[in-house]
Coordinates of C-alpha atoms in Angstrom, one line a residue:
M1 CA 206.3 61.1 -2.4
T2 CA 206.4 57.4 -3.3
Q3 CA 202.9 57.0 -2.0
Q4 CA 201.7 59.7 -4.4
G5 CA 203.6 58.0 -7.2
A6 CA 201.9 54.7 -6.3
V7 CA 198.5 56.5 -6.4
L8 CA 199.3 58.1 -9.7
Q9 CA 200.4 54.8 -11.1
G10 CA 197.1 53.3 -9.9
Y11 CA 195.2 56.0 -11.7
N12 CA 197.3 55.5 -14.8
N13 CA 196.6 51.8 -14.8
E14 CA 192.9 52.3 -14.4
L15 CA 192.9 55.0 -17.1
V16 CA 194.7 52.6 -19.5
K17 CA 192.2 49.8 -18.7
C18 CA 189.3 52.2 -19.4
I19 CA 190.8 53.3 -22.7
E20 CA 191.3 49.6 -23.7
D21 CA 187.7 48.8 -22.8
L22 CA 186.5 51.8 -24.9
C23 CA 188.7 50.5 -27.8
M24 CA 187.1 47.1 -27.5
Q25 CA 183.6 48.6 -27.4
K26 CA 184.5 50.6 -30.5
E27 CA 185.7 47.5 -32.4
E28 CA 182.5 45.6 -31.5
L29 CA 180.4 48.5 -32.5
N30 CA 182.3 48.7 -35.9
K31 CA 181.5 45.0 -36.5
Q32 CA 177.8 45.6 -35.7
I33 CA 177.8 48.6 -38.0
Q34 CA 179.4 46.6 -40.8
Q35 CA 176.9 43.8 -40.4
A36 CA 174.0 46.3 -40.4
E37 CA 175.3 47.9 -43.6
E38 CA 175.6 44.5 -45.3
E39 CA 172.1 43.7 -44.3
K40 CA 170.9 47.1 -45.5
N41 CA 172.6 46.6 -48.9
K42 CA 171.1 43.1 -49.2
L43 CA 167.6 44.3 -48.4
Q44 CA 168.0 47.2 -50.8
H45 CA 169.0 44.8 -53.5
E46 CA 166.0 42.6 -52.7
I47 CA 163.7 45.6 -52.8
Q48 CA 165.1 46.6 -56.2
V49 CA 164.5 43.0 -57.6
L50 CA 161.0 42.9 -56.1
S51 CA 160.2 46.4 -57.5
E52 CA 161.2 45.3 -61.0
Q53 CA 159.1 42.1 -60.6
L54 CA 156.2 44.2 -59.4
E55 CA 156.5 46.5 -62.3
C56 CA 156.4 43.5 -64.7
V57 CA 153.4 42.1 -63.0
C58 CA 151.6 45.5 -63.0
E59 CA 152.2 45.9 -66.8
N60 CA 151.0 42.3 -67.5
L61 CA 147.9 42.9 -65.3
A62 CA 147.2 46.2 -67.2
Q63 CA 147.4 44.4 -70.5
K64 CA 145.1 41.6 -69.3
V65 CA 142.6 44.1 -67.9
A66 CA 142.6 46.0 -71.2
S67 CA 142.1 42.7 -73.1
R68 CA 139.2 41.7 -70.8
N69 CA 137.6 45.1 -71.2
E70 CA 137.8 44.8 -75.0
L71 CA 136.3 41.3 -74.7
D72 CA 133.5 42.7 -72.5
K73 CA 132.8 45.3 -75.2
I74 CA 132.8 42.7 -78.0
L75 CA 130.5 40.4 -76.0
A76 CA 128.1 43.3 -75.2
E77 CA 127.9 44.3 -78.9
T78 CA 127.5 40.6 -80.0
E79 CA 124.7 40.0 -77.5
A80 CA 122.9 43.2 -78.6
A81 CA 123.2 42.1 -82.2
Y82 CA 122.0 38.6 -81.4
M83 CA 119.0 40.0 -79.5
K84 CA 118.1 42.1 -82.6
I85 CA 118.4 38.9 -84.7
L86 CA 116.1 37.1 -82.3
D87 CA 113.6 40.0 -82.4
S88 CA 113.7 40.0 -86.2
S89 CA 113.2 36.2 -86.3
R90 CA 110.2 36.5 -84.0
T91 CA 108.7 39.3 -86.1
L92 CA 109.4 37.2 -89.3
L93 CA 107.8 34.2 -87.7
N94 CA 104.7 36.2 -86.7
V95 CA 104.4 37.6 -90.2
L96 CA 104.7 34.2 -91.7
K97 CA 102.1 32.7 -89.4
K98 CA 99.7 35.5 -90.4
E99 CA 100.3 34.9 -94.1
V100 CA 99.8 31.1 -93.7
G101 CA 96.7 31.8 -91.7
S102 CA 95.3 34.1 -94.3
L103 CA 96.0 31.5 -97.0
K104 CA 93.9 29.0 -95.2
H105 CA 90.9 31.3 -95.4
T106 CA 91.2 32.0 -99.1
P107 CA 89.3 29.8 -101.5
D108 CA 91.4 27.4 -103.4
L109 CA 92.4 28.6 -106.8
K110 CA 91.2 26.3 -109.5
T111 CA 93.5 25.4 -112.3
N112 CA 92.3 25.3 -115.9

């Protein structure tokens, strides 16, 4: 019977060692889980900060694009008006040249 007791004691010792090993593995896994959760929280915070920065940049960009579009519109209208002025100036110059040309062909008026 003592031999069976010794075998039982051996099993018991091995069982206790396995349980201790499992507890150590659990503790190590808990540390890893805690580190991963801390990293996750840190990354989520960084994402939130970056998202807020992105939102500000997008709003600023939208305002600048709207301003540029307004400037494009003003420039197009100004260029069109300027082209009309150039066309009118050319027409006026041509009319003036014709008038001056016709004056050269008219006899001089004599004064009394």
